[in-house]
Tab-separated table of C-alpha atoms in Angstrom:
chain	number	residue	atom	x	y	z
H	1	UNK	CA	37.106	40.160	-80.397
H	2	UNK	CA	36.361	37.182	-82.642
H	3	UNK	CA	35.711	33.702	-81.524
H	4	UNK	CA	33.342	30.808	-81.688
H	5	UNK	CA	29.791	30.717	-80.447
H	6	UNK	CA	29.176	31.481	-76.796
H	7	UNK	CA	28.860	28.492	-74.506
H	8	UNK	CA	25.633	28.676	-72.491
H	9	UNK	CA	26.184	28.797	-68.752
H	10	UNK	CA	23.693	27.050	-66.478
H	11	UNK	CA	22.389	29.419	-63.852
H	12	UNK	CA	22.916	28.383	-60.233
H	13	UNK	CA	19.185	28.347	-59.535
H	14	UNK	CA	18.454	26.007	-62.448
H	15	UNK	CA	21.370	23.768	-61.448
H	16	UNK	CA	20.070	23.454	-57.878
H	17	UNK	CA	16.572	22.595	-59.085
H	18	UNK	CA	17.921	19.785	-61.270
H	19	UNK	CA	20.071	18.503	-58.414
H	20	UNK	CA	17.026	18.362	-56.117
H	21	UNK	CA	14.993	16.480	-58.721
H	22	UNK	CA	17.779	13.936	-59.221
H	23	UNK	CA	18.112	13.385	-55.452
H	24	UNK	CA	14.350	12.955	-55.117
H	25	UNK	CA	14.248	10.430	-57.953
H	26	UNK	CA	17.133	8.405	-56.544
H	27	UNK	CA	15.547	8.302	-53.101
H	28	UNK	CA	12.078	7.312	-54.278
H	29	UNK	CA	12.837	4.838	-57.032
H	30	UNK	CA	16.109	3.201	-55.994
H	31	UNK	CA	15.494	-0.388	-54.902
H	32	UNK	CA	17.808	-1.535	-52.080
H	33	UNK	CA	19.308	-4.992	-52.209
H	34	UNK	CA	17.535	-7.620	-50.131
H	35	UNK	CA	19.004	-8.094	-46.658
H	36	UNK	CA	20.928	-11.327	-46.036
H	37	UNK	CA	20.292	-11.472	-42.275
H	38	UNK	CA	17.977	-10.268	-39.542
H	39	UNK	CA	20.659	-7.790	-38.434
H	40	UNK	CA	20.964	-6.221	-41.860
H	41	UNK	CA	17.181	-6.084	-42.310
H	42	UNK	CA	16.780	-4.079	-39.083
H	43	UNK	CA	19.503	-1.624	-40.134
H	44	UNK	CA	18.047	-1.231	-43.629
H	45	UNK	CA	14.556	-0.623	-42.218
H	46	UNK	CA	15.886	2.158	-39.975
H	47	UNK	CA	17.756	3.762	-42.865
H	48	UNK	CA	14.610	3.651	-44.982
H	49	UNK	CA	12.522	5.292	-42.254
H	50	UNK	CA	15.080	8.066	-41.815
H	51	UNK	CA	15.265	8.548	-45.584
H	52	UNK	CA	11.531	9.212	-45.798
H	53	UNK	CA	11.962	11.901	-43.139
H	54	UNK	CA	15.193	13.430	-44.437
H	55	UNK	CA	14.300	13.535	-48.142
H	56	UNK	CA	11.257	15.865	-47.886
H	57	UNK	CA	13.160	18.126	-45.490
H	58	UNK	CA	16.134	18.284	-47.833
H	59	UNK	CA	13.877	19.023	-50.787
H	60	UNK	CA	12.037	21.741	-48.841
H	61	UNK	CA	15.273	23.454	-47.772
H	62	UNK	CA	16.776	23.294	-51.266
H	63	UNK	CA	13.620	24.622	-52.926
H	64	UNK	CA	13.478	27.455	-50.389
H	65	UNK	CA	17.113	28.250	-51.085
H	66	UNK	CA	16.565	28.265	-54.849
H	67	UNK	CA	13.517	30.510	-54.430
H	68	UNK	CA	15.439	32.951	-52.232
H	69	UNK	CA	18.370	33.086	-54.664
H	70	UNK	CA	16.062	33.682	-57.624
H	71	UNK	CA	13.580	36.019	-55.902
H	72	UNK	CA	16.144	38.345	-54.370
H	73	UNK	CA	18.926	38.109	-56.937
H	74	UNK	CA	18.650	41.793	-57.898
H	75	UNK	CA	17.795	43.188	-54.484
H	76	UNK	CA	20.054	46.222	-54.035
H	77	UNK	CA	18.297	47.382	-50.872
H	78	UNK	CA	18.072	44.401	-48.467
H	79	UNK	CA	16.118	44.857	-45.251
H	80	UNK	CA	16.307	42.982	-41.919
H	81	UNK	CA	14.028	39.980	-41.492
H	82	UNK	CA	10.834	40.755	-39.616
H	83	UNK	CA	10.252	38.751	-36.431
H	84	UNK	CA	7.578	36.090	-36.790
H	85	UNK	CA	7.020	34.260	-33.441
H	86	UNK	CA	4.374	31.943	-34.900
H	87	UNK	CA	6.738	30.774	-37.632
H	88	UNK	CA	9.595	30.298	-35.174
H	89	UNK	CA	7.387	28.255	-32.826
H	90	UNK	CA	6.148	26.151	-35.753
H	91	UNK	CA	9.567	25.169	-37.062
H	92	UNK	CA	10.874	24.581	-33.528
H	93	UNK	CA	7.946	22.261	-32.748
H	94	UNK	CA	8.346	20.481	-36.099
H	95	UNK	CA	12.047	19.957	-35.415
H	96	UNK	CA	11.203	18.549	-31.980
H	97	UNK	CA	8.705	16.085	-33.462
H	98	UNK	CA	11.247	14.922	-36.036
H	99	UNK	CA	13.946	14.430	-33.382
H	100	UNK	CA	11.528	12.443	-31.197
H	101	UNK	CA	10.685	10.210	-34.167
H	102	UNK	CA	14.367	9.646	-34.932
H	103	UNK	CA	15.142	8.977	-31.263
H	104	UNK	CA	12.320	6.458	-30.813
H	105	UNK	CA	13.193	4.637	-34.051
H	106	UNK	CA	16.867	4.452	-33.084
H	107	UNK	CA	15.999	3.268	-29.556
H	108	UNK	CA	14.048	0.261	-30.803
H	109	UNK	CA	16.859	-0.627	-33.186
H	110	UNK	CA	19.555	-0.286	-30.510
H	111	UNK	CA	17.533	-2.436	-28.095
H	112	UNK	CA	17.388	-5.233	-30.652
H	113	UNK	CA	19.457	-8.208	-29.355
H	114	UNK	CA	20.813	-8.851	-32.845
H	115	UNK	CA	22.510	-5.441	-32.850
H	116	UNK	CA	23.324	-4.416	-29.274
H	117	UNK	CA	25.902	-6.372	-27.260
H	118	UNK	CA	24.138	-5.710	-23.939
H	119	UNK	CA	20.825	-7.043	-25.245
H	120	UNK	CA	22.550	-9.975	-26.945
H	121	UNK	CA	24.411	-10.860	-23.765
H	122	UNK	CA	21.219	-10.716	-21.727
H	123	UNK	CA	19.728	-13.529	-23.791
H	124	UNK	CA	21.777	-16.194	-22.068
H	125	UNK	CA	21.032	-19.865	-22.802
H	126	UNK	CA	21.255	-20.642	-19.089
H	127	UNK	CA	18.224	-18.421	-18.526
H	128	UNK	CA	16.228	-20.127	-21.254
H	129	UNK	CA	16.002	-16.973	-23.387
H	130	UNK	CA	18.206	-18.336	-26.157
H	131	UNK	CA	17.310	-22.013	-26.047
H	132	UNK	CA	18.024	-23.647	-29.379
H	133	UNK	CA	20.558	-21.055	-30.485
H	134	UNK	CA	23.711	-22.327	-32.126
H	135	UNK	CA	26.697	-21.131	-30.100
H	136	UNK	CA	30.027	-20.438	-31.785
H	137	UNK	CA	33.129	-19.450	-29.833
H	138	UNK	CA	35.216	-16.981	-31.820
H	139	UNK	CA	38.875	-16.397	-30.992
H	140	UNK	CA	40.590	-13.415	-32.622
H	141	UNK	CA	44.378	-13.287	-32.743
H	142	UNK	CA	47.109	-11.530	-34.691
H	143	UNK	CA	46.192	-12.024	-37.489
H	144	UNK	CA	43.463	-14.561	-37.949
H	145	UNK	CA	40.203	-16.055	-36.703
H	146	UNK	CA	39.391	-19.369	-35.047
H	147	UNK	CA	35.843	-20.689	-34.768
H	148	UNK	CA	34.914	-23.398	-32.278
H	149	UNK	CA	31.585	-25.245	-32.198
H	150	UNK	CA	31.381	-26.601	-28.624
H	151	UNK	CA	28.349	-28.864	-29.191
H	152	UNK	CA	30.145	-30.746	-31.976
H	153	UNK	CA	33.677	-30.189	-30.629
H	154	UNK	CA	34.730	-28.846	-34.036
H	155	UNK	CA	37.249	-26.072	-34.670
H	156	UNK	CA	37.885	-24.250	-37.943
H	157	UNK	CA	40.164	-21.422	-38.984
H	158	UNK	CA	39.446	-18.671	-41.502
H	159	UNK	CA	36.028	-20.126	-42.410
H	160	UNK	CA	32.885	-19.622	-40.365
H	161	UNK	CA	30.165	-22.031	-41.477
H	162	UNK	CA	26.603	-21.267	-40.370
H	163	UNK	CA	23.202	-22.859	-41.020
H	164	UNK	CA	20.647	-20.650	-42.717
H	165	UNK	CA	17.561	-19.441	-40.813
H	166	UNK	CA	19.118	-20.340	-37.457
H	167	UNK	CA	19.773	-18.064	-34.499
H	168	UNK	CA	23.497	-17.968	-33.818
H	169	UNK	CA	25.146	-16.650	-30.664
H	170	UNK	CA	28.816	-15.695	-30.932
H	171	UNK	CA	31.012	-15.629	-27.828
H	172	UNK	CA	34.049	-13.605	-28.801
H	173	UNK	CA	37.468	-13.381	-27.147
H	174	UNK	CA	40.864	-12.009	-28.125
H	175	UNK	CA	44.216	-13.701	-27.589
H	176	UNK	CA	46.235	-10.481	-27.715
H	177	UNK	CA	44.949	-7.003	-28.676
H	178	UNK	CA	41.618	-5.357	-29.524
H	179	UNK	CA	40.024	-6.684	-32.702
H	180	UNK	CA	36.588	-6.178	-34.278
H	181	UNK	CA	34.416	-8.777	-35.995
H	182	UNK	CA	32.795	-7.173	-39.044
H	183	UNK	CA	30.586	-8.841	-41.661
H	184	UNK	CA	29.042	-5.970	-43.681
H	185	UNK	CA	26.572	-8.039	-45.708
H	186	UNK	CA	25.149	-9.647	-42.550
H	187	UNK	CA	25.115	-6.449	-40.494
H	188	UNK	CA	27.438	-7.875	-37.797
H	189	UNK	CA	30.010	-5.662	-36.089
H	190	UNK	CA	31.357	-6.272	-32.598
H	191	UNK	CA	34.608	-5.268	-30.897
H	192	UNK	CA	36.624	-8.073	-29.310
H	193	UNK	CA	38.692	-7.266	-26.206
H	194	UNK	CA	41.522	-9.234	-24.577
H	195	UNK	CA	40.577	-10.644	-21.184
H	196	UNK	CA	36.866	-10.033	-21.766
H	197	UNK	CA	34.132	-11.994	-23.552
H	198	UNK	CA	31.856	-10.144	-25.969
H	199	UNK	CA	28.577	-11.424	-27.366
H	200	UNK	CA	26.977	-10.952	-30.776
H	201	UNK	CA	24.028	-12.602	-32.498
H	202	UNK	CA	22.718	-13.105	-36.000
H	203	UNK	CA	20.344	-15.130	-38.128
H	204	UNK	CA	21.339	-15.399	-41.768
H	205	UNK	CA	18.412	-15.604	-44.153
H	206	UNK	CA	20.243	-16.308	-47.428
H	207	UNK	CA	22.794	-18.976	-48.254
H	208	UNK	CA	26.077	-17.892	-49.779
H	209	UNK	CA	29.575	-16.751	-48.902
H	210	UNK	CA	30.270	-13.418	-47.228
H	211	UNK	CA	33.457	-11.623	-46.282
H	212	UNK	CA	34.496	-11.235	-42.634
H	213	UNK	CA	36.970	-8.490	-41.701
H	214	UNK	CA	38.744	-7.143	-38.653
H	215	UNK	CA	37.567	-3.534	-38.356
H	216	UNK	CA	40.026	-2.483	-35.634
H	217	UNK	CA	43.630	-1.613	-36.491
H	218	UNK	CA	45.530	-4.380	-34.713
H	219	UNK	CA	49.059	-4.368	-36.089
H	220	UNK	CA	51.085	-4.822	-39.250
H	221	UNK	CA	49.003	-7.816	-40.422
H	222	UNK	CA	45.638	-6.113	-39.937
H	223	UNK	CA	44.882	-5.968	-43.686
H	224	UNK	CA	45.286	-9.758	-43.949
H	225	UNK	CA	42.996	-10.523	-41.022
H	226	UNK	CA	39.896	-11.698	-42.826
H	227	UNK	CA	37.825	-14.852	-43.175
H	228	UNK	CA	34.887	-16.299	-45.089
H	229	UNK	CA	31.379	-16.704	-43.689
H	230	UNK	CA	29.754	-19.671	-45.421
H	231	UNK	CA	25.982	-19.889	-44.898
H	232	UNK	CA	24.597	-23.289	-45.899
H	233	UNK	CA	21.296	-25.094	-45.705
H	234	UNK	CA	20.724	-27.420	-42.766
H	235	UNK	CA	21.794	-30.678	-44.396
H	236	UNK	CA	24.942	-29.158	-45.921
H	237	UNK	CA	25.855	-27.642	-42.558
H	238	UNK	CA	25.435	-30.942	-40.710
H	239	UNK	CA	27.463	-32.734	-43.372
H	240	UNK	CA	30.255	-30.179	-42.936
H	241	UNK	CA	30.251	-30.718	-39.159
H	242	UNK	CA	30.526	-34.471	-39.635
H	243	UNK	CA	33.446	-34.101	-42.038
H	244	UNK	CA	35.245	-31.713	-39.716
H	245	UNK	CA	34.597	-34.047	-36.799
H	246	UNK	CA	36.417	-36.840	-38.586
H	247	UNK	CA	39.326	-34.543	-39.435
H	248	UNK	CA	38.465	-34.138	-43.116
H	249	UNK	CA	39.138	-30.850	-44.879
H	250	UNK	CA	36.406	-28.430	-45.963
């Protein structure tokens, strides 16, 4: 039958090879955005470590798959795989080493007081472990946020102002149901329970404004339950406290 020129079809093997090369290039040459807090830096470092482990493994598996598809594409008489104990022991041991590496890396991250509530709560100012930390009492309610600075006796709603390069300890409580404090750009995420105080910590390293969300479905107004995190330099933060102390607006 007549028709136009045939459209070339990319073979599966060639398509997989190109996909692997693209993934490798993205992983090696993509530059992540700089972290805005100690929390986010720790999370990004862990992700980078795991990427350097996962990327070669992914490339190895994909290349092996492409080779097998190409090498045995016309095999009309397949035979069972021959047992190879040495090979099986090798890949089992390699898998064990990789899992140990992942487990150890994750353990050190999870034991970081900026990320784990138990570790953050253990650093109590009364014990001298968190001396000098700025403490902010956070009250979550349907559907908003209230921030109280006990040292300055200042309370603000919907705007959390923090000084840059300062350790901050949040004491969180809920007035009604379960909420969750979530600031993606600062790497902060902590559930807030009614009748129970939770603790979270951070140290912002860049000034700017960041979005704060509730990450726990808490009712019909959940989508509107957000606030602004405003990280300022020391003088601007102190000036804000003074204005709020006199009753002036932000």
